[in-house]
XYZ file of C-alpha atoms in Angstrom:
565
model
C 114.074 4.000 -57.109
C 110.423 3.937 -56.348
C 109.300 3.786 -52.824
C 108.136 0.332 -51.705
C 104.488 0.116 -50.477
C 103.983 0.302 -46.848
C 103.037 -2.993 -45.277
C 100.076 -1.535 -43.303
C 98.338 0.120 -46.272
C 94.641 -0.911 -46.952
C 93.627 -2.519 -50.334
C 91.517 -0.492 -52.753
C 87.674 -0.777 -52.259
C 85.753 -3.053 -54.671
C 83.341 -1.306 -57.057
C 79.677 -1.739 -56.113
C 76.988 -0.941 -58.710
C 74.101 1.277 -57.608
C 70.767 -0.168 -56.412
C 69.071 0.613 -59.700
C 71.436 -1.720 -61.524
C 70.839 -4.471 -58.963
C 67.033 -4.177 -59.368
C 67.374 -4.243 -63.165
C 69.545 -7.337 -63.003
C 67.013 -9.052 -60.736
C 64.174 -8.299 -63.171
C 66.146 -9.684 -66.104
C 66.935 -12.798 -64.145
C 63.217 -13.311 -63.274
C 62.094 -12.780 -66.863
C 64.558 -15.357 -68.000
C 62.775 -18.050 -65.982
C 60.331 -20.306 -67.833
C 56.687 -19.080 -67.678
C 54.168 -20.871 -65.435
C 51.628 -22.886 -67.350
C 47.907 -21.942 -66.661
C 45.884 -24.414 -64.588
C 43.480 -26.373 -66.633
C 39.720 -26.054 -65.820
C 39.391 -29.776 -65.460
C 41.109 -29.640 -62.087
C 37.844 -28.284 -60.330
C 34.515 -30.137 -60.133
C 32.474 -26.835 -60.137
C 33.109 -23.546 -61.784
C 34.782 -21.163 -59.354
C 32.901 -18.180 -60.716
C 29.570 -19.988 -60.549
C 30.307 -21.110 -57.015
C 30.971 -17.533 -55.962
C 27.708 -16.380 -57.503
C 25.740 -19.163 -55.828
C 27.324 -18.376 -52.469
C 26.481 -14.685 -52.857
C 22.858 -15.375 -53.810
C 22.341 -17.884 -50.993
C 23.938 -15.541 -48.454
C 21.733 -12.705 -49.639
C 18.677 -14.947 -49.399
C 19.601 -16.019 -45.876
C 20.106 -12.378 -44.902
C 16.699 -11.434 -46.311
C 15.091 -14.403 -44.550
C 16.779 -13.414 -41.294
C 15.586 -9.815 -41.621
C 12.056 -10.997 -42.412
C 12.124 -13.300 -39.406
C 13.489 -10.481 -37.262
C 10.751 -8.138 -38.486
C 8.066 -10.771 -37.980
C 9.237 -11.353 -34.440
C 9.379 -7.621 -33.690
C 6.244 -6.420 -35.507
C 3.774 -8.139 -33.198
C 0.083 -7.471 -33.910
C -0.492 -5.981 -30.458
C 2.151 -3.257 -30.731
C 0.080 -0.860 -32.885
C -2.623 -0.897 -30.209
C -0.209 0.020 -27.441
C 1.463 2.625 -29.633
C -1.802 4.338 -30.481
C -3.044 4.175 -26.918
C 0.204 5.791 -25.790
C -0.401 8.619 -28.291
C -3.962 9.132 -27.070
C -2.971 9.007 -23.425
C -0.092 11.402 -24.031
C -2.414 13.939 -25.646
C -4.923 13.457 -22.828
C -2.273 14.089 -20.170
C -1.083 17.142 -22.083
C -4.621 18.523 -22.184
C -5.306 17.771 -18.499
C -2.039 19.368 -17.454
C -2.890 22.609 -19.265
C -6.397 22.639 -17.825
C -5.070 22.099 -14.313
C -2.542 24.870 -14.846
C -5.400 27.231 -15.680
C -7.359 26.148 -12.607
C -4.355 26.631 -10.344
C -3.842 30.133 -11.695
C -7.536 30.856 -11.222
C -7.383 29.621 -7.631
C -4.303 31.757 -7.034
C -6.210 34.835 -8.154
C -9.219 33.953 -6.001
C -7.090 33.288 -2.932
C -5.145 36.512 -3.425
C -8.384 38.474 -3.716
C -9.823 36.765 -0.646
C -6.643 37.446 1.308
C -6.964 41.170 0.737
C -10.684 41.227 1.547
C -10.325 39.143 4.693
C -7.404 41.265 5.895
C -9.557 44.373 5.538
C -12.466 42.657 7.219
C -10.441 41.227 10.106
C -9.030 44.678 10.866
C -12.562 45.805 11.729
C -13.755 42.523 13.252
C -14.344 42.909 17.037
C -12.867 40.728 19.744
C -14.625 37.520 20.677
C -15.761 38.965 24.011
C -17.559 41.820 22.261
C -18.995 39.496 19.643
C -20.398 37.104 22.229
C -22.363 39.900 23.849
C -23.902 41.059 20.588
C -27.574 40.482 19.901
C -28.482 39.518 16.348
C -30.686 42.152 14.807
C -33.465 41.480 12.340
C -31.551 43.332 9.628
C -28.293 41.823 8.360
C -26.623 45.222 8.015
C -27.603 46.802 11.331
C -24.697 48.612 13.027
C -25.059 46.615 16.230
C -23.874 43.433 14.487
C -20.177 42.603 15.005
C -19.458 43.256 11.305
C -19.012 46.445 9.297
C -22.320 47.666 7.827
C -20.904 47.822 4.285
C -19.044 44.490 4.375
C -19.878 41.669 1.985
C -22.076 38.885 3.444
C -19.963 36.183 1.777
C -16.826 37.390 3.529
C -18.741 37.443 6.822
C -19.644 33.824 6.466
C -16.196 32.703 5.351
C -14.533 34.350 8.343
C -17.141 33.167 10.812
C -16.988 29.571 9.584
C -13.213 29.563 9.754
C -13.311 30.926 13.304
C -15.913 28.346 14.255
C -13.627 25.560 12.964
C -10.749 26.888 15.081
C -12.890 26.934 18.202
C -14.246 23.479 17.408
C -10.697 22.082 17.324
C -9.913 23.800 20.621
C -13.119 22.387 22.044
C -12.059 18.855 21.101
C -8.689 19.390 22.750
C -10.286 20.622 25.979
C -12.768 17.746 25.880
C -9.853 15.317 25.929
C -8.260 17.094 28.856
C -11.570 17.058 30.718
C -11.934 13.324 30.139
C -8.446 12.717 31.548
C -9.227 14.839 34.607
C -12.480 12.977 35.186
C -10.602 9.691 35.046
C -8.071 10.971 37.572
C -10.935 12.123 39.787
C -12.531 8.683 39.711
C -9.254 6.959 40.572
C -8.608 9.403 43.425
C -12.133 8.918 44.693
C -11.698 5.146 44.812
C -8.389 5.452 46.621
C -9.845 8.003 49.033
C -12.742 5.697 49.815
C -10.356 2.883 50.701
C -8.273 5.144 52.915
C -11.386 6.561 54.556
C -12.587 3.055 55.332
C -9.284 2.187 56.945
C -9.326 5.456 58.901
C -12.849 4.944 60.182
C -12.025 1.371 61.053
C -8.983 2.467 62.990
C -11.059 5.073 64.882
C -13.694 2.497 65.679
C -11.052 0.341 67.265
C -9.234 3.300 68.746
C -9.211 1.978 72.277
C -7.927 -1.417 71.236
C -5.300 0.246 69.009
C -4.115 2.560 71.788
C -3.685 -0.359 74.124
C -1.917 -2.576 71.612
C -0.108 -0.148 69.242
C -0.747 3.634 69.589
C 1.301 4.432 66.465
C -1.212 2.602 64.265
C -3.839 5.375 64.569
C -1.311 8.101 63.725
C -0.253 6.193 60.628
C -3.831 6.043 59.303
C -4.375 9.721 60.150
C -1.312 10.771 58.119
C -2.335 8.590 55.158
C -5.882 9.879 55.214
C -4.733 13.524 55.310
C -2.406 12.940 52.357
C -5.155 11.347 50.260
C -7.602 14.097 51.209
C -5.204 16.737 49.834
C -4.853 14.760 46.609
C -8.637 14.563 46.406
C -9.006 18.334 46.786
C -6.329 18.934 44.139
C -8.024 16.644 41.647
C -11.402 18.265 42.278
C -9.882 21.686 41.621
C -8.262 20.555 38.347
C -11.511 18.991 37.181
C -13.403 22.169 37.943
C -10.870 24.280 36.018
C -10.980 21.945 33.019
C -14.772 21.970 32.984
C -14.846 25.753 33.160
C -12.380 25.996 30.262
C -14.384 23.498 28.260
C -17.632 25.370 28.893
C -15.999 28.604 27.770
C -14.677 27.155 24.528
C -17.969 25.391 23.851
C -19.851 28.628 24.371
C -17.634 30.529 21.935
C -17.797 27.730 19.360
C -21.570 27.499 19.610
C -21.890 31.254 19.262
C -19.881 31.426 16.048
C -21.673 28.383 14.674
C -25.088 29.922 15.349
C -23.941 33.303 14.086
C -22.645 31.824 10.813
C -25.904 29.913 10.325
C -27.901 33.087 10.926
C -25.789 35.115 8.494
C -26.155 32.421 5.832
C -29.890 32.199 6.410
C -30.450 35.949 6.121
C -28.106 36.240 3.142
C -30.089 33.541 1.341
C -33.309 35.399 2.053
C -31.802 38.569 0.616
C -30.487 36.651 -2.423
C -26.873 37.442 -1.557
C -25.635 33.916 -0.810
C -24.758 31.423 -3.551
C -22.904 28.921 -1.403
C -19.223 29.722 -2.125
C -16.474 27.629 -0.673
C -14.717 28.793 2.445
C -11.239 30.225 2.395
C -9.680 27.074 3.833
C -11.592 24.900 1.380
C -10.217 26.970 -1.484
C -6.706 26.522 -0.126
C -7.182 22.772 0.234
C -8.571 22.560 -3.285
C -5.642 24.538 -4.622
C -3.158 22.206 -2.911
C -4.956 19.200 -4.409
C -4.952 20.759 -7.886
C -1.253 21.614 -7.663
C -0.430 18.050 -6.641
C -2.547 16.644 -9.473
C -0.920 19.011 -11.946
C 2.569 18.021 -10.801
C 1.650 14.344 -11.114
C 0.352 14.968 -14.631
C 3.514 16.865 -15.486
C 5.725 14.025 -14.282
C 3.647 11.546 -16.240
C 3.805 13.810 -19.289
C 7.603 13.940 -19.077
C 7.816 10.168 -18.680
C 5.457 9.337 -21.548
C 6.417 11.938 -24.122
C 8.346 10.635 -27.149
C 12.029 10.583 -26.344
C 15.210 9.113 -27.724
C 15.530 6.833 -24.691
C 12.072 5.330 -25.245
C 12.783 4.931 -28.945
C 15.970 3.019 -28.174
C 14.258 0.856 -25.563
C 11.537 -0.107 -28.058
C 13.854 -0.604 -31.036
C 14.572 -4.097 -32.426
C 17.321 -5.888 -30.597
C 17.188 -3.545 -27.599
C 13.588 -4.113 -26.543
C 14.609 -6.244 -23.583
C 15.790 -3.167 -21.625
C 12.474 -2.316 -19.888
C 10.534 -1.353 -23.051
C 7.331 0.670 -22.883
C 5.726 -1.681 -25.418
C 5.539 -5.121 -23.848
C 3.301 -8.102 -23.241
C 1.197 -7.724 -20.125
C 0.150 -10.922 -18.457
C -1.557 -12.046 -15.268
C -0.675 -15.409 -13.742
C -3.831 -16.520 -11.944
C -2.838 -18.883 -9.178
C -5.660 -21.240 -8.252
C -7.325 -21.080 -11.685
C -6.555 -23.821 -14.203
C -6.777 -24.388 -17.954
C -6.934 -27.848 -19.495
C -4.349 -28.145 -22.267
C -3.585 -31.519 -23.825
C -5.016 -33.501 -20.914
C -3.007 -31.478 -18.394
C -4.124 -28.902 -15.860
C -1.962 -25.776 -16.185
C -2.149 -22.451 -14.405
C -4.359 -19.944 -16.197
C -2.513 -17.022 -17.768
C -4.318 -14.037 -19.284
C -2.680 -11.490 -21.582
C -5.811 -9.711 -22.731
C -4.774 -6.254 -21.530
C -1.761 -6.405 -23.839
C -4.162 -5.019 -26.450
C -6.897 -3.747 -24.115
C -4.456 -1.392 -22.397
C -7.144 0.990 -21.131
C -9.277 -1.730 -19.599
C -8.802 -0.467 -16.006
C -8.495 3.273 -16.719
C -11.632 5.213 -15.660
C -10.723 7.991 -18.098
C -11.603 5.703 -21.013
C -15.095 4.788 -19.872
C -17.641 4.880 -22.697
C -21.356 4.804 -23.218
C -22.968 2.721 -25.943
C -25.685 3.549 -28.381
C -28.558 1.227 -27.481
C -29.606 0.865 -31.110
C -26.185 0.084 -32.537
C -23.855 -1.019 -29.784
C -24.396 -4.728 -30.353
C -24.215 -4.558 -34.124
C -21.289 -2.222 -34.657
C -18.305 -0.930 -32.737
C -19.988 2.385 -32.065
C -19.129 3.940 -28.745
C -18.942 7.382 -27.202
C -16.203 8.240 -24.747
C -17.522 9.941 -21.643
C -14.434 12.121 -21.523
C -14.945 15.242 -23.646
C -11.337 15.362 -24.808
C -11.220 11.747 -25.974
C -14.583 12.074 -27.677
C -13.401 15.072 -29.691
C -10.025 13.469 -30.379
C -11.596 10.349 -31.850
C -14.106 12.285 -33.950
C -11.476 14.539 -35.506
C -9.216 11.573 -36.192
C -12.071 9.660 -37.815
C -12.711 12.501 -40.258
C -9.215 11.999 -41.723
C -9.261 8.247 -42.313
C -11.629 5.492 -43.350
C -12.417 3.910 -39.999
C -13.960 0.825 -41.604
C -10.606 -0.245 -43.067
C -8.346 -0.106 -40.059
C -8.403 -1.364 -36.525
C -6.306 1.412 -35.076
C -7.402 4.265 -37.252
C -5.839 7.049 -35.210
C -2.336 5.736 -35.751
C -2.408 6.799 -39.403
C -3.163 10.468 -38.762
C -0.981 13.424 -38.017
C -1.389 14.425 -34.373
C -0.778 18.086 -35.165
C -3.657 18.063 -37.657
C -5.950 16.646 -34.995
C -4.800 18.937 -32.230
C -4.920 22.213 -34.149
C -8.698 22.496 -34.811
C -9.450 21.303 -31.287
C -7.392 23.764 -29.297
C -7.409 26.823 -31.525
C -10.472 28.149 -29.707
C -9.276 27.084 -26.283
C -11.638 24.140 -25.872
C -12.208 20.688 -27.224
C -15.540 20.238 -28.939
C -17.387 17.141 -30.047
C -20.789 16.428 -31.500
C -21.515 13.698 -28.964
C -22.519 11.235 -31.676
C -21.378 7.634 -31.579
C -18.210 7.025 -33.560
C -17.358 3.786 -35.330
C -14.134 3.123 -33.516
C -12.389 0.075 -32.190
C -13.486 -0.719 -28.644
C -10.071 -2.043 -27.729
C -9.184 1.244 -26.013
C -12.254 1.543 -23.837
C -12.390 0.780 -20.129
C -14.300 -2.227 -18.845
C -17.917 -1.430 -17.927
C -18.642 -1.189 -14.214
C -15.121 -0.755 -12.886
C -16.604 -0.810 -9.405
C -17.396 -4.514 -9.958
C -14.762 -5.684 -12.431
C -11.047 -5.404 -13.243
C -10.035 -2.741 -10.688
C -8.031 -3.849 -7.662
C -10.721 -2.464 -5.361
C -13.528 -4.325 -7.153
C -14.985 -7.733 -6.369
C -13.411 -9.214 -9.522
C -9.836 -7.823 -9.687
C -7.982 -8.684 -12.861
C -4.884 -9.852 -10.953
C -6.907 -12.572 -9.199
C -9.790 -13.357 -11.572
C -8.391 -12.431 -14.972
C -10.498 -12.124 -18.116
C -11.072 -15.542 -19.684
C -12.713 -16.922 -16.552
C -15.742 -14.855 -17.639
C -15.199 -14.160 -21.346
C -13.644 -17.543 -22.306
C -11.224 -17.723 -25.256
C -7.467 -18.259 -25.274
C -5.940 -15.832 -22.814
C -2.367 -16.847 -23.607
C -2.428 -15.612 -27.196
C -2.095 -11.988 -28.310
C -3.267 -12.262 -31.932
C -6.811 -11.206 -32.778
C -7.501 -14.277 -34.892
C -5.996 -16.668 -32.342
C -7.725 -15.622 -29.129
C -11.036 -16.952 -30.536
C -13.025 -13.722 -30.569
C -16.690 -14.244 -31.344
C -18.689 -11.519 -33.137
C -22.116 -10.445 -31.961
C -23.628 -10.816 -35.427
C -22.789 -11.981 -38.973
C -22.427 -8.342 -39.971
C -19.736 -7.814 -37.395
C -18.058 -11.058 -38.457
C -17.866 -9.814 -42.034
C -16.267 -6.583 -40.846
C -13.726 -8.571 -38.856
C -12.853 -10.726 -41.856
C -12.340 -7.649 -44.008
C -10.127 -6.124 -41.349
C -8.137 -9.103 -40.096
C -8.434 -11.583 -42.965
C -9.626 -15.188 -42.987
C -6.886 -17.673 -42.136
C -8.440 -20.642 -43.941
C -10.200 -18.765 -46.706
C -13.582 -19.942 -45.439
C -16.731 -17.937 -44.881
C -17.601 -18.538 -41.238
C -20.001 -16.322 -39.362
C -19.204 -17.894 -35.988
C -15.585 -16.632 -36.236
C -14.343 -19.868 -34.676
C -11.233 -20.514 -36.713
C -9.570 -22.654 -34.058
C -11.604 -25.758 -34.607
C -10.100 -27.663 -31.689
C -10.439 -24.919 -29.072
C -13.154 -26.071 -26.701
C -14.144 -22.729 -25.194
C -14.437 -19.917 -27.762
C -15.032 -16.442 -26.462
C -18.600 -15.474 -25.604
C -20.225 -12.764 -27.707
C -20.557 -9.587 -25.685
C -24.306 -9.981 -25.292
C -23.915 -13.509 -23.839
C -20.938 -12.959 -21.535
C -23.134 -13.136 -18.413
C -23.622 -16.833 -19.099
C -20.341 -17.485 -17.299
C -21.663 -16.048 -14.022
C -23.012 -19.511 -13.203
C -19.490 -20.784 -12.590
C -19.439 -19.060 -9.216
C -22.897 -17.635 -8.541
C -24.969 -20.815 -8.666
C -27.258 -19.838 -5.788
C -27.585 -16.133 -6.594
C -31.088 -14.681 -6.499
C -30.060 -11.090 -7.210
C -26.716 -10.335 -8.869
C -25.413 -6.853 -9.559
C -23.938 -6.848 -13.054
C -25.520 -10.220 -13.899
C -29.116 -9.228 -14.519
C -29.434 -11.309 -17.702
C -28.110 -14.381 -15.909
C -30.582 -13.980 -13.023
C -33.449 -13.469 -15.464
C -32.451 -16.600 -17.372
C -32.252 -18.731 -14.224
C -35.666 -17.509 -13.136
C -36.995 -18.506 -16.549
C -35.503 -22.003 -16.135
C -37.238 -22.396 -12.779
C -40.520 -20.985 -14.014
C -40.699 -23.148 -17.133
C -39.217 -26.230 -15.465
C -36.407 -27.001 -17.890
C -34.718 -29.188 -15.267
C -37.620 -31.638 -15.547
C -36.267 -32.999 -18.827
C -32.745 -31.654 -18.958
C -30.055 -32.529 -16.470
C -28.920 -29.288 -14.853
C -26.501 -29.171 -11.943
C -27.938 -27.696 -8.715
C -31.471 -28.470 -9.966
C -31.343 -32.241 -9.496
C -32.730 -32.080 -5.963
C -35.851 -30.243 -7.061
C -38.961 -32.413 -7.638
C -40.293 -32.807 -11.159
C -43.669 -31.273 -11.835
C -45.753 -34.224 -13.056
C -49.049 -32.354 -13.043
């Protein structure tokens, strides 16, 4: 009999197909479903493909327009001027720094040589007491002079002048002490006189004092004796100070006379060429070292660097860029714009970046300065730099011609022989980089017409707020210059105008350079002689001499009588 199953036994596990069979069954089930019918084209108003193409083209056009707008906003017309000026100034600083380095080394050699010579000379130089008793002989090299017979006359004079300066300083110090002692003597004398008066008065009334108050006389006697001792002490100090002063003055005068005599005799013998003293050489060396260090710091700050490139790049040029609009807000000066008085603002030095830099002073050719932009930089380096740059480009076709040349090509022929050379001829070159004439009168902070207070358009007229050449209302000096400007900058309205006044509604176009002194009358109405305004003064004298105010109404001439003869 078979065994009966145990009640707690587990049922057999159900068969489960593998995952591959499940996936296959799922695919068969999906394929058995009815297929989805394609959407008919009539359900959309526009073609989807055409819409995508139109969206892509319009987006691309907007991107191009945005980039063009971005470039137009960034590529301002004044930036090439500042960029080129920065290149020129950088090269100039580089050249000056090297020249100063050479001068410092030269001064070091001179000072080292003088140190050795003066040390040898001072070892044989006698004491001041012996020198003061020496009599100058007729011959410079006589043995009785307080200098070695074979010593150099120049070294004599250097040492003697330096000693004389030391004694002169000591003399000034003693003079101050003597003045203080004299003051103390005068005060003591006044006090002593008052005490003496009281003492004599008390003696005169001695009998009355003894009867009334005997101690009164003793009191005045003690006070008088005390003041008399102070008086004697002050007199002694004054005498000592005067003796010390006389001694120092004597020694100083001796060395001063001795140095003058040595210089005089050395000149007669043809041995003296007026060299600088040892201390003067040291002072000059210190000044040159400081100037060189300043140039080096400026060179490091202005040289092309990644930081400056980033600061001037589009989108990041608001982080203290080196290329920026420069403007002067002139409080107290007004411009009339649309029937409103607004504060005058000048941005002229945004392009004229070297307007206040004495290094960029120029001289004009009298025969061509008014007709063409022909100038000569006074600085030898800049003159050579411009000439060599001009030989590599057509200067008549660009405003900033140097910006299109390779700096290494310019620098190489100039420095290969250790010096910058130029012919000195006038170069046709934009005058935008030059400094303003007569910086002692105009533009500089120390002048009578500082740019921060007076500006530019108060004299030159034009639109000082704009920074575009064709918008600031420049006026050429001649039709020939106007034609050159049109070829360079273009004609906005396509018209041939020799007066260069494209802004028809601007009331005050810029004066031509030769007529800029006409604006002097705004302030100098009563001037008879005017430095820097010679043409204006000559014109006003002509008005008075001819009598123009007799027929024409001229302010400040209305009170003058008309000549009816």
